[in-house]
Coordinates of C-alpha atoms and ligand atoms in Angstrom, one line a residue:
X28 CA -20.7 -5.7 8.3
X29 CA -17.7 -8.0 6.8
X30 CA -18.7 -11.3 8.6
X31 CA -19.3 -12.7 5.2
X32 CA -15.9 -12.0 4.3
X33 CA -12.6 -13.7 4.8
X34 CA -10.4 -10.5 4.0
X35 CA -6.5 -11.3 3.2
X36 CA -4.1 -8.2 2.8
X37 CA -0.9 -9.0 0.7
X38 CA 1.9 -6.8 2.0
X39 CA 4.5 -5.8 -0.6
X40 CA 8.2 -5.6 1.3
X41 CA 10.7 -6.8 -1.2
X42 CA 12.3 -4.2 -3.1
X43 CA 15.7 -3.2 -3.2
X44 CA 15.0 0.3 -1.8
X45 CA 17.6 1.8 -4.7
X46 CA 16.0 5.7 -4.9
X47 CA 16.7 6.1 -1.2
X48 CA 20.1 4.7 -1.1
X49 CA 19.9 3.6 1.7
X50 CA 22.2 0.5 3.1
X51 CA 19.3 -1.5 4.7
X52 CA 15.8 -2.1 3.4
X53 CA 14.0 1.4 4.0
X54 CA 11.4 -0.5 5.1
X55 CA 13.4 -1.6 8.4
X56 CA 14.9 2.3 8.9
X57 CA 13.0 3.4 12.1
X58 CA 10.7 6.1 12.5
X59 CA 9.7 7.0 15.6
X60 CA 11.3 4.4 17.1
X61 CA 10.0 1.5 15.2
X62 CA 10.8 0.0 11.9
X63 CA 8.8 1.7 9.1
X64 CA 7.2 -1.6 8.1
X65 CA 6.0 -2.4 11.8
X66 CA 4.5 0.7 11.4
X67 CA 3.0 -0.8 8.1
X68 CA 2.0 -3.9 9.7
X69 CA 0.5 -2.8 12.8
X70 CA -1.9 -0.5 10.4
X71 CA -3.7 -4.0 9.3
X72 CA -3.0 -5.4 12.5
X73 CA -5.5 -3.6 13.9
X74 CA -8.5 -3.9 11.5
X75 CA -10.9 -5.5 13.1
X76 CA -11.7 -6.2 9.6
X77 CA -8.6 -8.2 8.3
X78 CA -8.7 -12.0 9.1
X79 CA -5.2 -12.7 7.3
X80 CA -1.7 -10.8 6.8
X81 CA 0.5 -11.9 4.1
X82 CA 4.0 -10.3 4.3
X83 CA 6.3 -10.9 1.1
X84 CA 10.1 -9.6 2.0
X85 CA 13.5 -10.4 0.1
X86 CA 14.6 -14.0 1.1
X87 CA 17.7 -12.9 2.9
X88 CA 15.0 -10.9 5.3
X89 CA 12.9 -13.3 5.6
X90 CA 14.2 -14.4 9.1
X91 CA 14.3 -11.0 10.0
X92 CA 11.3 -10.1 9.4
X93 CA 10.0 -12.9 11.2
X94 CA 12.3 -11.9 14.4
X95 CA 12.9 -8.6 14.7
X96 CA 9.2 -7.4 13.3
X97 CA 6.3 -10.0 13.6
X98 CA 7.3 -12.0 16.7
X99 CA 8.9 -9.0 18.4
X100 CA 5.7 -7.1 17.7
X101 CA 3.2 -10.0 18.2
X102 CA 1.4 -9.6 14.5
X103 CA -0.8 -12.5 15.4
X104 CA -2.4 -12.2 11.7
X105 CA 0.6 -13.1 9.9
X106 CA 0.3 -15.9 8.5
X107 CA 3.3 -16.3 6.4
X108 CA 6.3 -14.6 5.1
X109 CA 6.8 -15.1 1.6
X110 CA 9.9 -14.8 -0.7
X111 CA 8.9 -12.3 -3.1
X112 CA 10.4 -11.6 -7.0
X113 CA 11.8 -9.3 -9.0
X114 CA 9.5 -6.8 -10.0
X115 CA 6.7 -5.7 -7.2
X116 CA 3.9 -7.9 -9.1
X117 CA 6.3 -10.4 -9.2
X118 CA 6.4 -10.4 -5.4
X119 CA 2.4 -9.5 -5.3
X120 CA 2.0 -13.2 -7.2
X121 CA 3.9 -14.7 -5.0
X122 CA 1.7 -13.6 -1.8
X123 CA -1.5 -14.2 -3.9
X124 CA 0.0 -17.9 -4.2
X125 CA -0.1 -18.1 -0.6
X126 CA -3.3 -16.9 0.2
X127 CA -5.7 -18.9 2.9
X128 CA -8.2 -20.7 0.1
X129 CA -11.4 -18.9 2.5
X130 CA -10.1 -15.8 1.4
X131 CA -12.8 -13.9 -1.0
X132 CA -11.1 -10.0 -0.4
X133 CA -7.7 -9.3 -1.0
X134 CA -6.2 -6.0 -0.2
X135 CA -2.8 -5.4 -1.6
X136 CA -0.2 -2.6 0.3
X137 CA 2.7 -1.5 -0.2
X138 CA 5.1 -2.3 3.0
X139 CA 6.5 1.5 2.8
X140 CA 3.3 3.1 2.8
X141 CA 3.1 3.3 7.0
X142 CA 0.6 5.9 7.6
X143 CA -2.4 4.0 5.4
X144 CA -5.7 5.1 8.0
X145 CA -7.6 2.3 9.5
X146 CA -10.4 4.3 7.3
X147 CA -8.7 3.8 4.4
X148 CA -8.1 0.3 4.8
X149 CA -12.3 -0.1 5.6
X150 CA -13.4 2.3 2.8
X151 CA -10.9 -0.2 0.5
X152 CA -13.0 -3.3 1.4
X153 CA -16.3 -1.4 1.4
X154 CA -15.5 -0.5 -2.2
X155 CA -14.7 -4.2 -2.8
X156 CA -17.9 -5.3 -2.0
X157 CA -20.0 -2.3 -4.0
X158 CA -17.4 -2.4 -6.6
X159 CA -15.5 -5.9 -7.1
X160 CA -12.4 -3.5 -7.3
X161 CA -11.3 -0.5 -5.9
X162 CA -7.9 1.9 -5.5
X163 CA -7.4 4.5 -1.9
X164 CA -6.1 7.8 -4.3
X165 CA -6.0 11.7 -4.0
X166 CA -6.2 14.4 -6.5
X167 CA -3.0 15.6 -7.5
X168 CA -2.3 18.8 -6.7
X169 CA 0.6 19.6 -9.4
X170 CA -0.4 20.3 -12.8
X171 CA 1.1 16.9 -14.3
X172 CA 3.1 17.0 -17.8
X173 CA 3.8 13.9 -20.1
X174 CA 7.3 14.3 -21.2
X175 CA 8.9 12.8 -24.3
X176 CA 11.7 12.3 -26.2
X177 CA 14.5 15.4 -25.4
X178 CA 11.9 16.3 -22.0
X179 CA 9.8 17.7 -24.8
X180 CA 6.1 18.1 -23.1
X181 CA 3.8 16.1 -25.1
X182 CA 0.7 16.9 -23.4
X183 CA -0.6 18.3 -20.3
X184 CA -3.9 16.2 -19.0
X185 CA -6.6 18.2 -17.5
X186 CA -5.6 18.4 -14.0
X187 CA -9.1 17.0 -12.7
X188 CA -8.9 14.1 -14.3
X189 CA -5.6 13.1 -12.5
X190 CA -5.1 11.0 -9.3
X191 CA -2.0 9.4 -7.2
X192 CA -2.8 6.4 -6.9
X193 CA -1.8 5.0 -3.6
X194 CA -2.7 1.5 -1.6
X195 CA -4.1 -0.5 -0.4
X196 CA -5.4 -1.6 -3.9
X197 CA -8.7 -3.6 -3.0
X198 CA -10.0 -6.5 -5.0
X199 CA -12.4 -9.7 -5.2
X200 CA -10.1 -12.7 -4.7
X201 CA -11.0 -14.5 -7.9
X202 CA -10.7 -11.0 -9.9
X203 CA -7.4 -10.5 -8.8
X204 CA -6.6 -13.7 -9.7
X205 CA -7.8 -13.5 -13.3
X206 CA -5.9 -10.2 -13.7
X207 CA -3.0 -11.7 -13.0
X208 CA -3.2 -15.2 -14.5
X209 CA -3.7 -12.6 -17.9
X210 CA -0.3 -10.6 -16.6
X211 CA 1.7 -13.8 -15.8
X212 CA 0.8 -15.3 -19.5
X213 CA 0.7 -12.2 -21.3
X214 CA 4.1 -10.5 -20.1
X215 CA 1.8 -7.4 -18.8
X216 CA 3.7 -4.7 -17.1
X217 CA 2.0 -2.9 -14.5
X218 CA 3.2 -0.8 -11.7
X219 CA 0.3 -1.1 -9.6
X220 CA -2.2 -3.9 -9.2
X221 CA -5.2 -2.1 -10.3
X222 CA -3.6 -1.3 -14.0
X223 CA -3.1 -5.4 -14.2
X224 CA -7.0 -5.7 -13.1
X225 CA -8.0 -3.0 -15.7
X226 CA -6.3 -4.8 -18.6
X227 CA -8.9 -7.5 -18.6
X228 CA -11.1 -5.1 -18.7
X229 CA -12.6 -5.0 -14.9
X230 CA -13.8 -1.2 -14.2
X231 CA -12.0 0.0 -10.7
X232 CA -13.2 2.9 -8.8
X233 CA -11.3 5.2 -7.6
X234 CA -11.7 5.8 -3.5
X235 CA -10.2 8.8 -1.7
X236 CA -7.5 8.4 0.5
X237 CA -5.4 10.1 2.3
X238 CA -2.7 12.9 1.5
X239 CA -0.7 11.5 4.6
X240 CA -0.5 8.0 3.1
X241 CA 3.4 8.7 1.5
X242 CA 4.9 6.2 -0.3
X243 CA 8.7 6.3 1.5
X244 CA 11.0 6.3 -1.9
X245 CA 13.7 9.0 -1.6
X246 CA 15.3 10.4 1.3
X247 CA 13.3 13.3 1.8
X248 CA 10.0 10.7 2.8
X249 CA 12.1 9.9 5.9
X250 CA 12.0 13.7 7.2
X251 CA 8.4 14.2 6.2
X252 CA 8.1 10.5 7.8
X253 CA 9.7 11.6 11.2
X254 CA 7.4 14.6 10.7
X255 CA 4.1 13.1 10.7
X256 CA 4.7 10.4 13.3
X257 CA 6.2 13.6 16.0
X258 CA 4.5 16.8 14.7
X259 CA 1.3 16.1 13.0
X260 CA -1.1 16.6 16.2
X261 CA 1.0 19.6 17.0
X262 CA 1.0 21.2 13.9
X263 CA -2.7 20.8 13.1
X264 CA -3.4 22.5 17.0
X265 CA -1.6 25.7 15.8
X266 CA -4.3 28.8 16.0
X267 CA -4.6 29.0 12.5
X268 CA -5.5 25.7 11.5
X269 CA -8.6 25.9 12.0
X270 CA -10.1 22.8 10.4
X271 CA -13.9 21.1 10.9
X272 CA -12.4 17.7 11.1
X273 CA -9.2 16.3 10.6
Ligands
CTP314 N1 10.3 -6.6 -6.4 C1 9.6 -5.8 -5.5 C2 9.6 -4.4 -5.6 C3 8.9 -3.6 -4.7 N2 8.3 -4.3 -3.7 C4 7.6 -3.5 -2.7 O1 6.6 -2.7 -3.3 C5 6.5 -1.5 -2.5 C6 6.5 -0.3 -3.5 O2 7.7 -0.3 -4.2 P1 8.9 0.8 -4.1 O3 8.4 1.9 -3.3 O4 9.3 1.1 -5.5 O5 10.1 0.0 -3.4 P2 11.4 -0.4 -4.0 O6 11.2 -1.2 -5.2 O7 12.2 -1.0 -2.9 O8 12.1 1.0 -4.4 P3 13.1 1.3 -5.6 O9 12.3 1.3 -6.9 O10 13.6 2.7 -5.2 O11 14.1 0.2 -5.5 C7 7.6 -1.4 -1.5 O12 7.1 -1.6 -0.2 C8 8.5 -2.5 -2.0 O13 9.2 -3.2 -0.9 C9 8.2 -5.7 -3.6 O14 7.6 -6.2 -2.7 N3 8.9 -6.4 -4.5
LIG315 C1 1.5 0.6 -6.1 C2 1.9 2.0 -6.1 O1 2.2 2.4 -4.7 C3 0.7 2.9 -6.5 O2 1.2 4.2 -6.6 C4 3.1 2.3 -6.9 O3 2.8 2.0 -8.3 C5 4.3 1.5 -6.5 O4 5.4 1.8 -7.4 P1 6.8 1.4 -7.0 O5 7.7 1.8 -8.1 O6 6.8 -0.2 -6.9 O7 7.1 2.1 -5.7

């Protein structure tokens, strides 16, 4: 269906981890018995549908990563480990920098999102294709406030028009590439990659994901982490949930 395709993904493993706390990367605290970006990896790994991994990791764990997690693991599609920045797009440029010049899909993922579905990942580059640019989302399912100044609420959207974004954030190489070209001359801001693509205007759909594809921030990710990796099957066995398909 792809053969047409070089598909890169551009994993994002650079940050500094501050809202969990933690001493180490949270990205290298183990779940399961395997380092949470292993986890990450081993997601893309197994696409039969990515042709290129591009992992971007703080410099100082650059050689770990390399050791401990892509040769330990045998992540045959890595094909280089870059040094990433200070904010994530900073980091995202970087790995867009080092892309393989057949690459024509790029998928960018967050390194501490580990339990991104091998569907997620294909409906991502499906939507490339029909699209030019698409996110993996869900609904929320809180009522969502904007606050302002003294946590006045400002304005509550209508709840059906909100979505989590998640990743991986799925794109046409070149309009990647333009949206950050604007973003690295511009001084654009965005927290995700799809806000830096809408700012030149592209339209990006909006795919649906998965509710189990966390983000691992705070230290309450790492118990619903350890949850999902041990308990999941179990949980959704009990009698009384009773679902078509899961
Ligand atoms: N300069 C940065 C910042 C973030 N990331 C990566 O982008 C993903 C999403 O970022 P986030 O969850 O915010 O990670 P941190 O920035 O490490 O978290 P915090 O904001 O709590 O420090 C993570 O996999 C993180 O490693 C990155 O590659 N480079
Ligand atoms: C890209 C992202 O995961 C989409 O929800 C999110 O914006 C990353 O934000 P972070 O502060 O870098 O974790």
């Amino acid at each position: 269906m792809y053969k047409d395709y070089y598909v890169s993904v551009i994993i994002a493993a650079a940050g500094m981890s501050n809202r969990m706390g933690s001493k180490i990367n949270k990205q290298f605290i183990a779940i399961g018995g395997k380092p949470i970006l292993a986890h990450t990896i081993e997601k893309f790994e197994r696409c039969r549908y990515i042709d290129e991994i591009i992992l971007v990791a703080k410099e100082e764990e650059i050689e770990y990563c390399r050791k401990e997690i892509v040769r330990k693991y045998k992540f045959n599609k890595v094909a280089n480990i870059i040094r990433g920045g200070k904010e994530r797009q900073d980091s995202v440029y970087n790995g867009i920098l080092a892309l393989n010049e057949c690459s024509n899909i790029v998928l960018t993922h967050d390194g501490a999102r580990p339990f991104v579905k091998n569907e997620n990942i294909e409906d991502g580059i499906r939507g490339v294709i029909d699209h030019g640019a698409c996110v993996i989302g869900v609904p929320v399912k809180d009522t969502i406030k904007i606050v302002g100044s003294e946590n006045n609420i400002d304005d509550t959207p209508p709840r059906n028009l909100i979505w989590a974004a998640q990743t991986p954030q799925c794109f046409f190489k070149e309009i990647l590439v333009k949206g950050y070209e604007n973003a690295m001359s511009t001084g654009f801001f965005g927290t995700d990659d799809s806000s830096i693509v809408e700012e030149i205007g592209y339209n990006v759909k909006m795919i649906m994901g998965s509710y189990e594809n966390i983000k691992i921030t705070t230290p309450e990710d790492i118990i619903l982490a350890e949850s999902l990796i041990k308990d999941r099957d179990m949980i959704f066995n009990r009698r009384e949930f009773v679902f078509q398909s899961r």
